[in-house]
Structure formats: structure tokens, C-alpha cells
Coordinates of C-alpha atoms in Angstrom, one line a residue:
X1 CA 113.5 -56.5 11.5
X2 CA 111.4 -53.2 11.2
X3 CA 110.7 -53.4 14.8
X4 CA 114.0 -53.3 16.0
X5 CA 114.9 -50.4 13.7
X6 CA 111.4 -48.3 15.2
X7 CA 112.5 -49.3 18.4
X8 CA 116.4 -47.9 17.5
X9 CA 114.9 -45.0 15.9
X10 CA 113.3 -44.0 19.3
X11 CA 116.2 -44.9 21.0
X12 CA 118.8 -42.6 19.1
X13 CA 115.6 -39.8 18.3
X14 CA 115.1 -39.6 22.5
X15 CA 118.7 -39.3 23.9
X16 CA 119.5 -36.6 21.0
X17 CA 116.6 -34.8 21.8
X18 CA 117.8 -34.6 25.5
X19 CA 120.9 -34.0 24.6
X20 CA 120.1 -30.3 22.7
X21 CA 121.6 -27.2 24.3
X22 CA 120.7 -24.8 21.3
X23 CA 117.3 -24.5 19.6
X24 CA 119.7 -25.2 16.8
X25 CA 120.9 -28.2 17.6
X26 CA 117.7 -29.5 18.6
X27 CA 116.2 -28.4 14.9
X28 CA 119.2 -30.5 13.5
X29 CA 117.4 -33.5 15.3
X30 CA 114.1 -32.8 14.4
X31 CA 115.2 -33.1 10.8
X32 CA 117.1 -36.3 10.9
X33 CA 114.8 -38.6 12.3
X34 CA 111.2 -36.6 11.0
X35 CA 112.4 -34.5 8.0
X36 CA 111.1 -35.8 4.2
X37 CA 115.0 -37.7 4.5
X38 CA 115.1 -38.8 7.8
X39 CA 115.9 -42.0 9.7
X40 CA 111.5 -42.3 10.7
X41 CA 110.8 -41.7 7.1
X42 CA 112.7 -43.9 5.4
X43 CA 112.4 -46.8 7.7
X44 CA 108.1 -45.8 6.5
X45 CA 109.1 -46.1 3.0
X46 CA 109.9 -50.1 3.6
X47 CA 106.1 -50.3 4.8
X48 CA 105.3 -51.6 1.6
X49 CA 107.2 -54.2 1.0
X50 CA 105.8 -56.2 4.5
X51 CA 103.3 -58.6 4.7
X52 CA 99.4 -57.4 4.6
X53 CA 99.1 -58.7 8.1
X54 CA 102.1 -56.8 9.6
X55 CA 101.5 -53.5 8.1
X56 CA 99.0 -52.3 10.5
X57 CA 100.8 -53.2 13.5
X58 CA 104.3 -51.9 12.1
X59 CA 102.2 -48.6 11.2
X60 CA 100.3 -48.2 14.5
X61 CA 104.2 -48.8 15.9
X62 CA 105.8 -46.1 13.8
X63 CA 103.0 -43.4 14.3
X64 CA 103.3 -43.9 17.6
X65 CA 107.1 -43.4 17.8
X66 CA 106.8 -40.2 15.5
X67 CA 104.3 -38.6 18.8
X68 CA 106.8 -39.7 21.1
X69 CA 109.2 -38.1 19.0
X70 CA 107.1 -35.1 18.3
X71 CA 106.2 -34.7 22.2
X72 CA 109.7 -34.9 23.4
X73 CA 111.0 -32.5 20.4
X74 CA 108.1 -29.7 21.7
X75 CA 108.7 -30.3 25.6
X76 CA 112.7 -30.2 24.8
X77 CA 111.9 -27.0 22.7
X78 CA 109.7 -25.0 25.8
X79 CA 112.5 -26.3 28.2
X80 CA 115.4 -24.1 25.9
X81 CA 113.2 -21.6 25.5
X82 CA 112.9 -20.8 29.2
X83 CA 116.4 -21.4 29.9
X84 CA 116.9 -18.5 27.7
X85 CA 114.5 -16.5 29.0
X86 CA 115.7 -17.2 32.5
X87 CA 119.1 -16.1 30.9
X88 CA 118.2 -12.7 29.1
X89 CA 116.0 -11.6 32.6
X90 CA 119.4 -12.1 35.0
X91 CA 121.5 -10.2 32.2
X92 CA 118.8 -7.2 32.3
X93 CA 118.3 -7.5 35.9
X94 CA 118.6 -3.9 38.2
X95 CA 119.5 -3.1 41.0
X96 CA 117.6 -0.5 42.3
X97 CA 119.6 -0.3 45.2
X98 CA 122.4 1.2 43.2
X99 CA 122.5 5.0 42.7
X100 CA 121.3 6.3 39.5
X101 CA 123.0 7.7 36.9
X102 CA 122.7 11.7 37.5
X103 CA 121.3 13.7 34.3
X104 CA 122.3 16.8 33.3
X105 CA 119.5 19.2 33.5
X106 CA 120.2 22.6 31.2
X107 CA 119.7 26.0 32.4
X108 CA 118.9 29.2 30.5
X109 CA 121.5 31.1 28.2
X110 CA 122.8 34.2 29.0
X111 CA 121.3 35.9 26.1
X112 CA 118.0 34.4 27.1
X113 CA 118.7 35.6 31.0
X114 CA 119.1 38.9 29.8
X115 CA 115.9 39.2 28.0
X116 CA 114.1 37.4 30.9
X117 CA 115.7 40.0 33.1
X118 CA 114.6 43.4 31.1
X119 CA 111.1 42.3 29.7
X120 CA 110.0 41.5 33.5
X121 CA 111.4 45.2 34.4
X122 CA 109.2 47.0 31.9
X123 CA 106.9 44.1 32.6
X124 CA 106.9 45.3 35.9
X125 CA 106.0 48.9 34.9
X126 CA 103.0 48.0 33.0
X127 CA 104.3 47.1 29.5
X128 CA 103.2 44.0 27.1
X129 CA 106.1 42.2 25.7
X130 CA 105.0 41.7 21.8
X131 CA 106.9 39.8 18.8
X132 CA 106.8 39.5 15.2
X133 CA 108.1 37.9 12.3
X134 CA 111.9 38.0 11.5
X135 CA 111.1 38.0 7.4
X136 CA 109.7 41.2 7.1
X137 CA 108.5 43.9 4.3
X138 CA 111.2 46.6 3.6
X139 CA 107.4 49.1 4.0
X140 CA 108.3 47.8 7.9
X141 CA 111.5 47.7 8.2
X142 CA 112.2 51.2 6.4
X143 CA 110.0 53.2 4.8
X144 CA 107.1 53.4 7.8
X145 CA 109.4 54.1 9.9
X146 CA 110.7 56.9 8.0
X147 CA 114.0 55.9 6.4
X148 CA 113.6 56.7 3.1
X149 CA 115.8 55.2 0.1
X150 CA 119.1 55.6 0.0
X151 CA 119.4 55.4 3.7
X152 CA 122.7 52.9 3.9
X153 CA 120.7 50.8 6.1
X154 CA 118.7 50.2 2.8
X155 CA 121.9 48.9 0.5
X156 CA 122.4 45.3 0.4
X157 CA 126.1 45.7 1.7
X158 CA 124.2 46.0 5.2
X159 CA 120.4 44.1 4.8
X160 CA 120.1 40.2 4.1
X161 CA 117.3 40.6 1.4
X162 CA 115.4 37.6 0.2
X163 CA 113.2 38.6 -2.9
X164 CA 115.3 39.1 -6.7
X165 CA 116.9 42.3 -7.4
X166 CA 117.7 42.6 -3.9
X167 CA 120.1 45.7 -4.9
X168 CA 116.7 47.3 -5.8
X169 CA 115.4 47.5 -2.1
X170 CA 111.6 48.7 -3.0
X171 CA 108.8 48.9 -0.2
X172 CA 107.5 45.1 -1.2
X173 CA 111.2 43.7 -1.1
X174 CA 111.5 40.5 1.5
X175 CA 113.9 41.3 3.5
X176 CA 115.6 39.7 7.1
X177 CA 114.5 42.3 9.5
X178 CA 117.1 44.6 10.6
X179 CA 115.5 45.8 13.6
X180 CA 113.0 44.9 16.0
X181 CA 111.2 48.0 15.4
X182 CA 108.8 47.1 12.6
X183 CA 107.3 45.7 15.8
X184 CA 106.4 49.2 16.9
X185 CA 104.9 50.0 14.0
X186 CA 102.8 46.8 13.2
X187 CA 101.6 47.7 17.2
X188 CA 100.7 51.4 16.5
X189 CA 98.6 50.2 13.2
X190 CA 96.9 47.5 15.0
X191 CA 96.1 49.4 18.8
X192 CA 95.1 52.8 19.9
X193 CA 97.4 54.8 22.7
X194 CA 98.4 54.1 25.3
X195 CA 100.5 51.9 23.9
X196 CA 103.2 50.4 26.1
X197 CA 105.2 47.6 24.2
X198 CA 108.6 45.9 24.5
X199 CA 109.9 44.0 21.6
X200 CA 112.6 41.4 22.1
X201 CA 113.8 38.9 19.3
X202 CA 116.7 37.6 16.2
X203 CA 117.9 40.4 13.7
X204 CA 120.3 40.2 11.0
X205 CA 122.6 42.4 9.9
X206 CA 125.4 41.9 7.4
X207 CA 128.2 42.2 9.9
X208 CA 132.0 40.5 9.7
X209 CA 131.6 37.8 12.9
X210 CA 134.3 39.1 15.3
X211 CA 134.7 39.8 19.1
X212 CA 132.0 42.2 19.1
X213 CA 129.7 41.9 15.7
X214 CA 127.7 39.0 14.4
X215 CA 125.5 38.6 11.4
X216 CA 123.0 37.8 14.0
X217 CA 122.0 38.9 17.1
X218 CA 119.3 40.0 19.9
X219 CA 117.5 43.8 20.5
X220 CA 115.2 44.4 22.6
X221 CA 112.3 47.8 21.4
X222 CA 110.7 49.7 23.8
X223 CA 107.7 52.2 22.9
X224 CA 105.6 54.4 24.8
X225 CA 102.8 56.5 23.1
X226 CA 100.1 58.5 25.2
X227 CA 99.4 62.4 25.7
X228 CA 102.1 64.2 27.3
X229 CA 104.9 61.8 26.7
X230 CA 108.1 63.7 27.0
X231 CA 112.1 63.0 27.1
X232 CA 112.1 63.4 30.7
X233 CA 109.6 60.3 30.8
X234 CA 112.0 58.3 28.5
X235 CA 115.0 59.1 30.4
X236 CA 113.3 58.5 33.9
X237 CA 112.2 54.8 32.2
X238 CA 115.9 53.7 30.9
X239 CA 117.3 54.7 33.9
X240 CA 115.6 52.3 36.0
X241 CA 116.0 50.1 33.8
X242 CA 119.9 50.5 34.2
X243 CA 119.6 50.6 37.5
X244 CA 117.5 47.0 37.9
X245 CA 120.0 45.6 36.0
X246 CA 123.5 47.2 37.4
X247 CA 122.5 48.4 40.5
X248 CA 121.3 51.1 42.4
X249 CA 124.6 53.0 41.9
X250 CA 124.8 53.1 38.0
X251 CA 125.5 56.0 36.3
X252 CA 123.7 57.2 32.5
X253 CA 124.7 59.6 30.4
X254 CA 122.3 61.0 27.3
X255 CA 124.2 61.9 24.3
X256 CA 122.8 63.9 21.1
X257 CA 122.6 61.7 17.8
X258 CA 120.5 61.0 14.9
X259 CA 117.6 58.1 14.3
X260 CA 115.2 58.6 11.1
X261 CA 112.5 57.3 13.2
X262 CA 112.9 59.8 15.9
X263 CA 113.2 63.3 16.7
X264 CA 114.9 64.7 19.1
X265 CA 117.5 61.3 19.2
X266 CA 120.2 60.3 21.8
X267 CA 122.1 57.9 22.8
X268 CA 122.5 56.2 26.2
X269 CA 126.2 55.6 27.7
X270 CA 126.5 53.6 31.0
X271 CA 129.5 54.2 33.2
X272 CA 132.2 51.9 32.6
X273 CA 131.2 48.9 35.4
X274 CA 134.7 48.3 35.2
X275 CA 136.9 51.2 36.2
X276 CA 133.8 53.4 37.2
X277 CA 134.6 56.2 34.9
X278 CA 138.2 56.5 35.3
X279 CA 139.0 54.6 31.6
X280 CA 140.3 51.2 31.1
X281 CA 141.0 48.7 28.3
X282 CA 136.9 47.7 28.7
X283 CA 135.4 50.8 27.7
X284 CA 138.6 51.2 25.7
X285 CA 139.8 54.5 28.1
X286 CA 136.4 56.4 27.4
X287 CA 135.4 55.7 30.8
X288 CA 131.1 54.9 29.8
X289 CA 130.3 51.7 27.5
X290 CA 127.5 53.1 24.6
X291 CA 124.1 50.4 25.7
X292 CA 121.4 52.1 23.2
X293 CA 119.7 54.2 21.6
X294 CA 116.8 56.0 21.9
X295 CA 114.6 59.5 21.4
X296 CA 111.2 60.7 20.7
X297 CA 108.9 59.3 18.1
X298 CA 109.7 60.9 14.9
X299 CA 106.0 62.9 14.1
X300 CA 105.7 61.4 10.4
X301 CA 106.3 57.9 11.5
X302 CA 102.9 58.2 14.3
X303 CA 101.2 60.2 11.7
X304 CA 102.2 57.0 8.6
X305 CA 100.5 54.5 10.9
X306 CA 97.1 57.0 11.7
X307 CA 97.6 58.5 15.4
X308 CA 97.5 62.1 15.3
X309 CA 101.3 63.6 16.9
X310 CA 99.5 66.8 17.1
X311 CA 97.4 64.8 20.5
X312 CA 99.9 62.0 21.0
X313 CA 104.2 62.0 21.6
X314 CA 106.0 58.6 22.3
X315 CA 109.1 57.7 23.0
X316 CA 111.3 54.3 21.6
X317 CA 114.5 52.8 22.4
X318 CA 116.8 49.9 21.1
X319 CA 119.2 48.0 23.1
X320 CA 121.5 45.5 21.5
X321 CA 120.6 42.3 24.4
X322 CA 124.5 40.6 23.5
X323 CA 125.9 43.9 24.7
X324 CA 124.3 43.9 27.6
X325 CA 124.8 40.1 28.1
X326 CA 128.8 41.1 27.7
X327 CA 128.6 44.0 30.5
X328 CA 126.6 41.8 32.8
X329 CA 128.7 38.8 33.1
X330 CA 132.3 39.9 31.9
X331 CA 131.8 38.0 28.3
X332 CA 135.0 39.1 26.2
X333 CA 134.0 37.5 23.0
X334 CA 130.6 37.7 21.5
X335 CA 131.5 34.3 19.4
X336 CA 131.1 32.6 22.6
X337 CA 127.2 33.4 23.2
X338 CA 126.6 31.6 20.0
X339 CA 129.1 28.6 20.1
X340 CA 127.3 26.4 22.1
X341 CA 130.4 25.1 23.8
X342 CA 129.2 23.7 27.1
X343 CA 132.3 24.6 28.8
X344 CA 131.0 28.3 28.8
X345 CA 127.6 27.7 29.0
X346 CA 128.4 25.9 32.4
X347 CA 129.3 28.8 34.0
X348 CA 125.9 30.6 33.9

């Protein structure tokens, strides 16, 4: 009687075993005819009430149909488990004979092409392009550079300041740097003339964002310092500059101002690109577009940072880079240099 069920057992055991599509389905098997209550195991359980003579051969019978059982489970198992393997390779398959998927590669930003463009000029003329930090010391940003408190540079209407009692702007106050030119005087304390720097980089400034002001933009410094340094030097050095940048036939024009940091002070129009002097609704009828500032290092700032003005004279300059950016490539809205709105940036 036993042997007929063993025998059964196999039976049933092999064709389901065959039968499995899913590792699932072949687990499902694997407990109902091994598992602690299946078919094999309880058909075992009966061992015991059999003759002492029958046992062995009923239990050499049933161990061997648990190998078979246990052989054919394992084989089924590797055979499902390459069929999906087989499966999951042809899904992932490539063919490398069919074109690639083209990747967009980035270019540089205008801003950044600007600053490229005007460092390599005065790069070209023997400068070295220096930079330092945008959280600077009020000492740098002001005072050593001889704009004294109560300069409305100073207030906190116009200067991000980051220490307490920013309304109390004192020569240890943390401050976002309004300028690139604590750069010219961190250079003059650390080198001996000549000096020939260029400083490009971020400030901040607390300006309402419109079509031609941001809270935070690009200038680019430029200092000269060596004996005989005159305005004629400076203007011969910005005009080539202009030029390099707008052409050969560019036009300058030097106009008297005021800088605490230098003395005499000017600042530097270039002819309207548009209407070439004539006025239009660029240069809004004036005819020249304002590009910087500039003049003649102020005597107590070379003297605050130890070179002697009575040997030396130097000349500095700032040029706000968006402006130029603007001229050079017809930009009518300085909100757009800082949107990151591919469909602009795609034009450059």
C-alpha cells in the first residue's frame, strides 16, 4: 500500500515540477510534497506503524524519492532561472547600430564671456588677474580706501552687512563687499610696485532688481602703481581696452567726477554703439552709454597701505561687467543674465 502511494507521490511530485513556469509556482510544489505538511512527509509519518521487516525497504524507497524529488526541484529551478536571464539580457539588449542620443554640451555665460574677454586684454598687457573674498571687513571695503563714515556707501540702506548693529558700520563690521576694490588694497599691503592687477568677481549692493540694477552683480578693478604713472597712462590703457572689445573705431569720452579713493576722478563714456552719437532710445538720447569709472590713486589710500605717493602714483578703474555684457550683445534686461532660462542662454 505504501509503495503505491511513494510511487504516486513521485508521480504527481515529477510532472508538477515540469510543469512550473514561475519560481513561484515551482516553490508552491516544493512545499506540498517536501514541506513539514506535505504529501512525502506524511506518507513518512505511517513508517511506524509497518512491519520491522518492511521499514527499511519502505525507507530506502522514500529517501530515495525525496532526492529524485529534490534533484528535479533544483534542475527545474536553474532551468527558470536562465529563462529569465535569457529574458532580462534581450529586454536590455543595444543596438549599437542605432544613433545615439545627442547631449547637450553647455557653453559659457555671457557674463562669464565678458570677463574672459577683458582679463585676457590686460592679461595681454602684462597684468595678473587676482581675487578675494566676497565677506569682507568694512577697514577694506571703506575706511582703507579712504571713505570715511558717513559716506552713504557706508549706511545700511546701500551695504548687505552681516555682523549685529549693522546700522553701526565700524571698521570690524562684516559686511558683503560692495566693490571689488578691497582687492587693490589687500594687493598693495601684500606686494611692492609695480603692481599691475585686475580684479574680477560677485558684489552686492542693496539695489531694487529691475531692467538695469540687481542686488548682485559683476565688476571688474584694475590698478596700476609704479613711478611715473600718470592720467595719460590710464586713459591710453582703457582705451584699448574699449577698443579690443568694440572695435577699432570706438569712441571714449573722460568726464570729471568724484571717487574717495582717487584724486583727480573721471568717468569714462563710450559712444552710443547704437546710433554712433547721434541719440537714441539706447543711450536714452545722450548719444555715449557711462562704462566706468576711474582716476588716479587717492595719495592717503597708497600711503594707509605703506608705499610712499611721494615716489609712487597709480591709477584704478571699475567697470560694472553686466553693463558691458548688455552693450556687447544687445541684452535689454539685466533680469535675464541671471534667470537661467535656457531659451536666452542658447543664443550665446
Amino acid at each position: 500500500m505504501m509503495k503505491e502511494q511513494l510511487a504516486k507521490i513521485k508521480e504527481d511530485a515529477l510532472a508538477a515540477i515540469h510543469a512550473a513556469g514561475q519560481s513561484d509556482e515551482l516553490d508552491a510544489v516544493r512545499v506540498k510534497y517536501l514541506g513539514k505538511k506535505g504529501e512525502l512527509t506524511a506518507v513518512l509519518k505511517q513508517m511506524g506503524k509497518l512491519p520491522s521487516e518492511e521499514r527499511p525497504v519502505m525507507g530506502q524507497m522514500a529517501n530515495e524519492v525525496r532526492a529524485a524529488l529534490t534533484d528535479a526541484i533544483t534542475e527545474q529551478s536553474k532551468a527558470l532561472a536562465d529563462v529569465a536571464l535569457n529574458l532580462k539580457l534581450k529586454a536590455e539588449t543595444v543596438d549599437v547600430t542605432m544613433p545615439g542620443q545627442r547631449q547637450a554640451v553647455g557653453h559659457k555665460h555671457p557674463i562669464t564671456m565678458v570677463i574672459d574677454e577683458v582679463t585676457d586684454v590686460f592679461i595681454g598687457m602684462g597684468f595678473q588677474v587676482v581675487e578675494g573674498p566676497e565677506v569682507e571687513l568694512a577697514a577694506y571695503n571703506f575706511t582703507k580706501l579712504n571713505t570715511e563714515e558717513g559716506h552713504p556707501g557706508r549706511e545700511w540702506t546701500d551695504t548687505f552687512y552681516i555682523t549685529p548693529g549693522d546700522v553701526d558700520p565700524k571698521n570690524d563690521a562684516v559686511l558683503l563687499r560692495s566693490q571689488t576694490s578691497p582687492m587693490q588694497v589687500r594687493t598693495m599691503e601684500t606686494r611692492k610696485p609695480p603692481i599691475r592687477i585686475v580684479a574680477p568677481g560677485r558684489v552686492y549692493r542693496k539695489d531694487e532688481a529691475d531692467a538695469t540694477h540687481s542686488p548682485m552683480f559683476h565688476q571688474i578693478e584694475g590698478m596700476a602703481i609704479d613711478k611715473g604713472i600718470t592720467m595719460a597712462d590710464l586713459k591710453g590703457t582703457l582705451n584699448e581696452v574699449v577698443k579690443s572689445l568694440y572695435g577699432e573705431d570706438a569712441q571714449t569720452r573722460f568726464r570729471p567726477h568724484h571717487f574717495p579713493f582717487t584724486e583727480p576722478s573721471c568717468e569714462v563714456d563710450v559712444q552710443c554703439f547704437e546710433c554712433h552719437g547721434k541719440g537714441c532710445s539706447v543711450c536714452k538720447g545722450e548719444g555715449w552709454i557711462e562704462v566706468l569709472g576711474a582716476g588716479m590713486i587717492h595719495p592717503k589710500v597708497l600711503e594707509g597701505c605703506g608705499i610712499d605717493p611721494d615716489v609712487y602714483s597709480g591709477w584704478a578703474f571699475g567697470m560694472g561687467v553686466e553693463r558691458l555684457a548688455m552693450m556687447r550683445y544687445g541684452i535689454n534686461n539685466l533680469k535675464l543674465c541671471f534667470e537661467n532660462d535656457v531659451r536666452f542662454l542658447e543664443q550665446f
